[in-house]
Amino acid sequence: MSQYDLSSLYEFVLHTPEQGLRKMLVDGKPITDVHLNLLLKIVRGCQADEFANCFEQQQFPKVKMGPAEQKIKEKFWQDIEQGCNSRGLLNPAVATKVAA
């Protein structure tokens, strides 16, 4: 189980207008335009559970990446985690109780 509520991050990115995301997230430290473009491709191309799995495993769904995206691929998820965390977009996961 993830330490973050990734479905809320997924929904936020999916439903927030791109211009708003740019103003909020892109500052070059660590999230750049290239990071945001790749994040949008990933969110638009998969479901919330697949996004969460990719985030946790630091892997990518099947998306076509350009040369600039290939360059940031190795640290992409770490940068996204750091950038979203610093802006309060990553909430702790809520523990679910298991019935005994």
Tab-separated table of N, CA and C in Angstrom:
chain	number	residue	atom	x	y	z
A	1	MET	N	0.829	-1.181	0.000
A	1	MET	CA	0.000	0.000	0.000
A	1	MET	C	0.878	1.250	0.000
A	2	SER	N	0.476	2.225	-0.726
A	2	SER	CA	1.242	3.450	-0.855
A	2	SER	C	1.161	4.293	0.406
A	3	GLN	N	2.178	5.110	0.604
A	3	GLN	CA	2.141	6.049	1.719
A	3	GLN	C	1.312	7.281	1.379
A	4	TYR	N	0.941	7.423	0.104
A	4	TYR	CA	0.164	8.573	-0.351
A	4	TYR	C	-1.203	8.165	-0.900
A	5	ASP	N	-2.126	9.111	-0.862
A	5	ASP	CA	-3.432	8.937	-1.493
A	5	ASP	C	-3.262	9.350	-2.958
A	6	LEU	N	-2.851	8.405	-3.778
A	6	LEU	CA	-2.520	8.703	-5.170
A	6	LEU	C	-3.746	8.890	-6.047
A	7	SER	N	-4.883	8.334	-5.639
A	7	SER	CA	-6.080	8.537	-6.445
A	7	SER	C	-6.510	10.001	-6.403
A	8	SER	N	-6.307	10.679	-5.271
A	8	SER	CA	-6.668	12.099	-5.211
A	8	SER	C	-5.717	12.934	-6.066
A	9	LEU	N	-4.441	12.580	-6.113
A	9	LEU	CA	-3.493	13.286	-6.986
A	9	LEU	C	-3.879	13.065	-8.446
A	10	TYR	N	-4.205	11.828	-8.780
A	10	TYR	CA	-4.626	11.492	-10.146
A	10	TYR	C	-5.844	12.323	-10.546
A	11	GLU	N	-6.866	12.338	-9.697
A	11	GLU	CA	-8.086	13.091	-9.987
A	11	GLU	C	-7.809	14.590	-10.103
A	12	PHE	N	-6.944	15.094	-9.245
A	12	PHE	CA	-6.597	16.519	-9.281
A	12	PHE	C	-5.952	16.873	-10.618
A	13	VAL	N	-4.975	16.088	-11.033
A	13	VAL	CA	-4.278	16.365	-12.299
A	13	VAL	C	-5.231	16.180	-13.478
A	14	LEU	N	-6.067	15.160	-13.423
A	14	LEU	CA	-6.997	14.873	-14.508
A	14	LEU	C	-8.029	15.981	-14.693
A	15	HIS	N	-8.509	16.555	-13.607
A	15	HIS	CA	-9.629	17.495	-13.684
A	15	HIS	C	-9.252	18.970	-13.555
A	16	THR	N	-7.990	19.270	-13.300
A	16	THR	CA	-7.561	20.666	-13.219
A	16	THR	C	-7.131	21.112	-14.607
A	17	PRO	N	-7.588	22.282	-15.046
A	17	PRO	CA	-7.170	22.769	-16.369
A	17	PRO	C	-5.645	22.854	-16.472
A	18	GLU	N	-5.149	22.517	-17.654
A	18	GLU	CA	-3.702	22.467	-17.869
A	18	GLU	C	-3.021	23.784	-17.517
A	19	GLN	N	-3.625	24.903	-17.858
A	19	GLN	CA	-3.028	26.208	-17.567
A	19	GLN	C	-2.862	26.404	-16.060
A	20	GLY	N	-3.851	25.972	-15.302
A	20	GLY	CA	-3.771	26.061	-13.847
A	20	GLY	C	-2.660	25.197	-13.286
A	21	LEU	N	-2.514	24.000	-13.831
A	21	LEU	CA	-1.439	23.107	-13.398
A	21	LEU	C	-0.081	23.718	-13.704
A	22	ARG	N	0.045	24.331	-14.878
A	22	ARG	CA	1.309	24.974	-15.243
A	22	ARG	C	1.693	26.054	-14.239
A	23	LYS	N	0.725	26.907	-13.903
A	23	LYS	CA	1.004	27.996	-12.959
A	23	LYS	C	1.365	27.456	-11.581
A	24	MET	N	0.717	26.383	-11.189
A	24	MET	CA	0.917	25.833	-9.858
A	24	MET	C	2.186	24.987	-9.733
A	25	LEU	N	2.483	24.201	-10.742
A	25	LEU	CA	3.538	23.198	-10.609
A	25	LEU	C	4.874	23.549	-11.261
A	26	VAL	N	4.841	24.212	-12.408
A	26	VAL	CA	6.075	24.392	-13.173
A	26	VAL	C	6.876	25.568	-12.626
A	27	ASP	N	8.008	25.236	-12.002
A	27	ASP	CA	8.910	26.269	-11.509
A	27	ASP	C	10.370	25.896	-11.775
A	28	GLY	N	10.556	24.735	-12.412
A	28	GLY	CA	11.916	24.300	-12.735
A	28	GLY	C	12.644	23.644	-11.583
A	29	LYS	N	12.059	23.639	-10.398
A	29	LYS	CA	12.704	22.999	-9.265
A	29	LYS	C	11.703	22.220	-8.448
A	30	PRO	N	11.480	21.000	-8.679
A	30	PRO	CA	12.082	20.172	-9.718
A	30	PRO	C	11.206	20.016	-10.963
A	31	ILE	N	9.960	20.507	-10.936
A	31	ILE	CA	9.042	20.232	-12.049
A	31	ILE	C	9.196	21.265	-13.159
A	32	THR	N	9.458	20.750	-14.352
A	32	THR	CA	9.609	21.585	-15.540
A	32	THR	C	8.407	21.361	-16.463
A	33	ASP	N	8.364	22.109	-17.565
A	33	ASP	CA	7.318	21.888	-18.570
A	33	ASP	C	7.335	20.448	-19.069
A	34	VAL	N	8.526	19.903	-19.242
A	34	VAL	CA	8.656	18.527	-19.739
A	34	VAL	C	8.052	17.549	-18.735
A	35	HIS	N	8.305	17.769	-17.449
A	35	HIS	CA	7.712	16.924	-16.408
A	35	HIS	C	6.188	16.975	-16.480
A	36	LEU	N	5.652	18.190	-16.563
A	36	LEU	CA	4.199	18.332	-16.586
A	36	LEU	C	3.601	17.686	-17.828
A	37	ASN	N	4.236	17.878	-18.973
A	37	ASN	CA	3.733	17.263	-20.207
A	37	ASN	C	3.681	15.743	-20.087
A	38	LEU	N	4.729	15.155	-19.529
A	38	LEU	CA	4.766	13.699	-19.369
A	38	LEU	C	3.730	13.248	-18.334
A	39	LEU	N	3.603	13.993	-17.234
A	39	LEU	CA	2.601	13.657	-16.221
A	39	LEU	C	1.199	13.679	-16.827
A	40	LEU	N	0.904	14.695	-17.631
A	40	LEU	CA	-0.409	14.783	-18.273
A	40	LEU	C	-0.640	13.623	-19.235
A	41	LYS	N	0.381	13.247	-19.992
A	41	LYS	CA	0.263	12.093	-20.899
A	41	LYS	C	-0.082	10.830	-20.119
A	42	ILE	N	0.606	10.638	-18.990
A	42	ILE	CA	0.404	9.437	-18.179
A	42	ILE	C	-1.007	9.429	-17.601
A	43	VAL	N	-1.417	10.544	-16.989
A	43	VAL	CA	-2.738	10.617	-16.350
A	43	VAL	C	-3.851	10.440	-17.373
A	44	ARG	N	-3.704	11.058	-18.532
A	44	ARG	CA	-4.745	10.959	-19.561
A	44	ARG	C	-4.785	9.591	-20.227
A	45	GLY	N	-3.693	8.838	-20.100
A	45	GLY	CA	-3.611	7.558	-20.789
A	45	GLY	C	-3.864	6.342	-19.933
A	46	CYS	N	-4.187	6.548	-18.649
A	46	CYS	CA	-4.420	5.379	-17.798
A	46	CYS	C	-5.471	5.685	-16.749
A	47	GLN	N	-5.840	4.657	-16.010
A	47	GLN	CA	-6.808	4.780	-14.921
A	47	GLN	C	-6.055	5.062	-13.620
A	48	ALA	N	-6.796	5.439	-12.585
A	48	ALA	CA	-6.204	5.810	-11.299
A	48	ALA	C	-5.351	4.693	-10.697
A	49	ASP	N	-5.822	3.448	-10.766
A	49	ASP	CA	-5.062	2.345	-10.168
A	49	ASP	C	-3.753	2.094	-10.911
A	50	GLU	N	-3.777	2.232	-12.228
A	50	GLU	CA	-2.551	2.064	-13.018
A	50	GLU	C	-1.574	3.209	-12.728
A	51	PHE	N	-2.100	4.430	-12.590
A	51	PHE	CA	-1.267	5.577	-12.243
A	51	PHE	C	-0.589	5.345	-10.897
A	52	ALA	N	-1.363	4.914	-9.908
A	52	ALA	CA	-0.815	4.663	-8.571
A	52	ALA	C	0.273	3.593	-8.620
A	53	ASN	N	0.033	2.539	-9.382
A	53	ASN	CA	1.016	1.470	-9.510
A	53	ASN	C	2.305	1.993	-10.155
A	54	CYS	N	2.168	2.790	-11.202
A	54	CYS	CA	3.337	3.361	-11.876
A	54	CYS	C	4.115	4.266	-10.922
A	55	PHE	N	3.395	5.099	-10.168
A	55	PHE	CA	4.021	6.008	-9.205
A	55	PHE	C	4.811	5.219	-8.170
A	56	GLU	N	4.182	4.207	-7.594
A	56	GLU	CA	4.824	3.417	-6.540
A	56	GLU	C	6.018	2.623	-7.060
A	57	GLN	N	5.882	2.063	-8.257
A	57	GLN	CA	6.941	1.224	-8.829
A	57	GLN	C	7.969	2.053	-9.605
A	58	GLN	N	7.697	3.341	-9.748
A	58	GLN	CA	8.527	4.258	-10.539
A	58	GLN	C	8.745	3.706	-11.949
A	59	GLN	N	7.600	3.320	-12.546
A	59	GLN	CA	7.584	2.799	-13.911
A	59	GLN	C	6.638	3.657	-14.740
A	60	PHE	N	6.525	3.328	-16.001
A	60	PHE	CA	5.689	4.101	-16.907
A	60	PHE	C	4.708	3.197	-17.639
A	61	PRO	N	3.480	3.690	-17.843
A	61	PRO	CA	2.556	2.948	-18.697
A	61	PRO	C	3.025	3.130	-20.136
A	62	LYS	N	2.338	2.532	-21.059
A	62	LYS	CA	2.716	2.684	-22.470
A	62	LYS	C	2.346	4.084	-22.938
A	63	VAL	N	3.348	4.956	-22.987
A	63	VAL	CA	3.180	6.299	-23.527
A	63	VAL	C	4.374	6.585	-24.428
A	64	LYS	N	4.116	7.338	-25.460
A	64	LYS	CA	5.194	7.706	-26.370
A	64	LYS	C	5.947	8.894	-25.777
A	65	MET	N	7.257	8.735	-25.642
A	65	MET	CA	8.079	9.790	-25.053
A	65	MET	C	9.002	10.392	-26.103
A	66	GLY	N	9.075	11.709	-26.071
A	66	GLY	CA	9.993	12.417	-26.942
A	66	GLY	C	11.384	12.444	-26.329
A	67	PRO	N	12.360	13.011	-27.038
A	67	PRO	CA	13.742	13.064	-26.539
A	67	PRO	C	13.870	13.773	-25.188
A	68	ALA	N	13.171	14.879	-25.000
A	68	ALA	CA	13.255	15.614	-23.732
A	68	ALA	C	12.687	14.780	-22.590
A	69	GLU	N	11.616	14.048	-22.867
A	69	GLU	CA	11.002	13.198	-21.836
A	69	GLU	C	11.903	12.011	-21.506
A	70	GLN	N	12.585	11.482	-22.495
A	70	GLN	CA	13.533	10.381	-22.248
A	70	GLN	C	14.641	10.827	-21.297
A	71	LYS	N	15.062	12.095	-21.422
A	71	LYS	CA	16.152	12.605	-20.583
A	71	LYS	C	15.767	12.677	-19.106
A	72	ILE	N	14.508	12.977	-18.810
A	72	ILE	CA	14.092	13.116	-17.411
A	72	ILE	C	13.497	11.840	-16.832
A	73	LYS	N	13.372	10.819	-17.649
A	73	LYS	CA	12.686	9.577	-17.285
A	73	LYS	C	13.219	8.959	-15.991
A	74	GLU	N	14.522	8.966	-15.807
A	74	GLU	CA	15.123	8.276	-14.664
A	74	GLU	C	14.709	8.884	-13.317
A	75	LYS	N	14.626	10.205	-13.246
A	75	LYS	CA	14.276	10.866	-11.975
A	75	LYS	C	12.857	11.413	-11.982
A	76	PHE	N	12.082	11.116	-13.000
A	76	PHE	CA	10.756	11.703	-13.164
A	76	PHE	C	9.872	11.536	-11.938
A	77	TRP	N	9.689	10.308	-11.469
A	77	TRP	CA	8.761	10.067	-10.358
A	77	TRP	C	9.260	10.709	-9.072
A	78	GLN	N	10.557	10.707	-8.845
A	78	GLN	CA	11.107	11.367	-7.651
A	78	GLN	C	10.834	12.867	-7.709
A	79	ASP	N	11.028	13.460	-8.889
A	79	ASP	CA	10.774	14.890	-9.059
A	79	ASP	C	9.300	15.219	-8.857
A	80	ILE	N	8.416	14.381	-9.410
A	80	ILE	CA	6.981	14.599	-9.248
A	80	ILE	C	6.599	14.480	-7.775
A	81	GLU	N	7.113	13.474	-7.108
A	81	GLU	CA	6.813	13.298	-5.683
A	81	GLU	C	7.288	14.509	-4.884
A	82	GLN	N	8.509	14.947	-5.122
A	82	GLN	CA	9.066	16.090	-4.404
A	82	GLN	C	8.270	17.364	-4.688
A	83	GLY	N	7.978	17.622	-5.960
A	83	GLY	CA	7.252	18.827	-6.337
A	83	GLY	C	5.840	18.857	-5.800
A	84	CYS	N	5.132	17.742	-5.905
A	84	CYS	CA	3.747	17.687	-5.416
A	84	CYS	C	3.693	17.721	-3.893
A	85	ASN	N	4.651	17.086	-3.263
A	85	ASN	CA	4.710	17.093	-1.803
A	85	ASN	C	4.945	18.505	-1.281
A	86	SER	N	5.847	19.242	-1.907
A	86	SER	CA	6.163	20.589	-1.439
A	86	SER	C	4.990	21.552	-1.629
A	87	ARG	N	4.063	21.206	-2.515
A	87	ARG	CA	2.890	22.051	-2.758
A	87	ARG	C	1.645	21.537	-2.042
A	88	GLY	N	1.809	20.509	-1.226
A	88	GLY	CA	0.687	19.981	-0.454
A	88	GLY	C	-0.308	19.171	-1.278
A	89	LEU	N	0.132	18.641	-2.416
A	89	LEU	CA	-0.769	17.877	-3.281
A	89	LEU	C	-0.757	16.382	-2.988
A	90	LEU	N	0.209	15.933	-2.215
A	90	LEU	CA	0.270	14.508	-1.861
A	90	LEU	C	-0.193	14.355	-0.418
A	91	ASN	N	-1.335	13.747	-0.251
A	91	ASN	CA	-1.888	13.524	1.082
A	91	ASN	C	-1.520	12.128	1.553
A	92	PRO	N	-1.336	11.959	2.866
A	92	PRO	CA	-1.051	10.620	3.380
A	92	PRO	C	-2.207	9.671	3.066
A	93	ALA	N	-1.867	8.430	2.800
A	93	ALA	CA	-2.893	7.428	2.540
A	93	ALA	C	-3.690	7.177	3.816
A	94	VAL	N	-4.956	6.945	3.660
A	94	VAL	CA	-5.813	6.653	4.808
A	94	VAL	C	-5.830	5.139	4.994
A	95	ALA	N	-5.462	4.705	6.175
A	95	ALA	CA	-5.445	3.274	6.456
A	95	ALA	C	-6.872	2.752	6.489
A	96	THR	N	-7.077	1.617	5.838
A	96	THR	CA	-8.408	1.011	5.847
A	96	THR	C	-8.405	-0.126	6.870
A	97	LYS	N	-9.440	-0.189	7.666
A	97	LYS	CA	-9.534	-1.239	8.671
A	97	LYS	C	-10.024	-2.530	8.023
A	98	VAL	N	-9.399	-3.608	8.414
A	98	VAL	CA	-9.787	-4.921	7.905
A	98	VAL	C	-10.716	-5.556	8.922
A	99	ALA	N	-11.839	-6.023	8.455
A	99	ALA	CA	-12.802	-6.661	9.357
A	99	ALA	C	-12.235	-7.964	9.893
A	100	ALA	N	-12.401	-8.170	11.168
A	100	ALA	CA	-11.837	-9.383	11.808
A	100	ALA	C	-12.809	-10.531	11.736
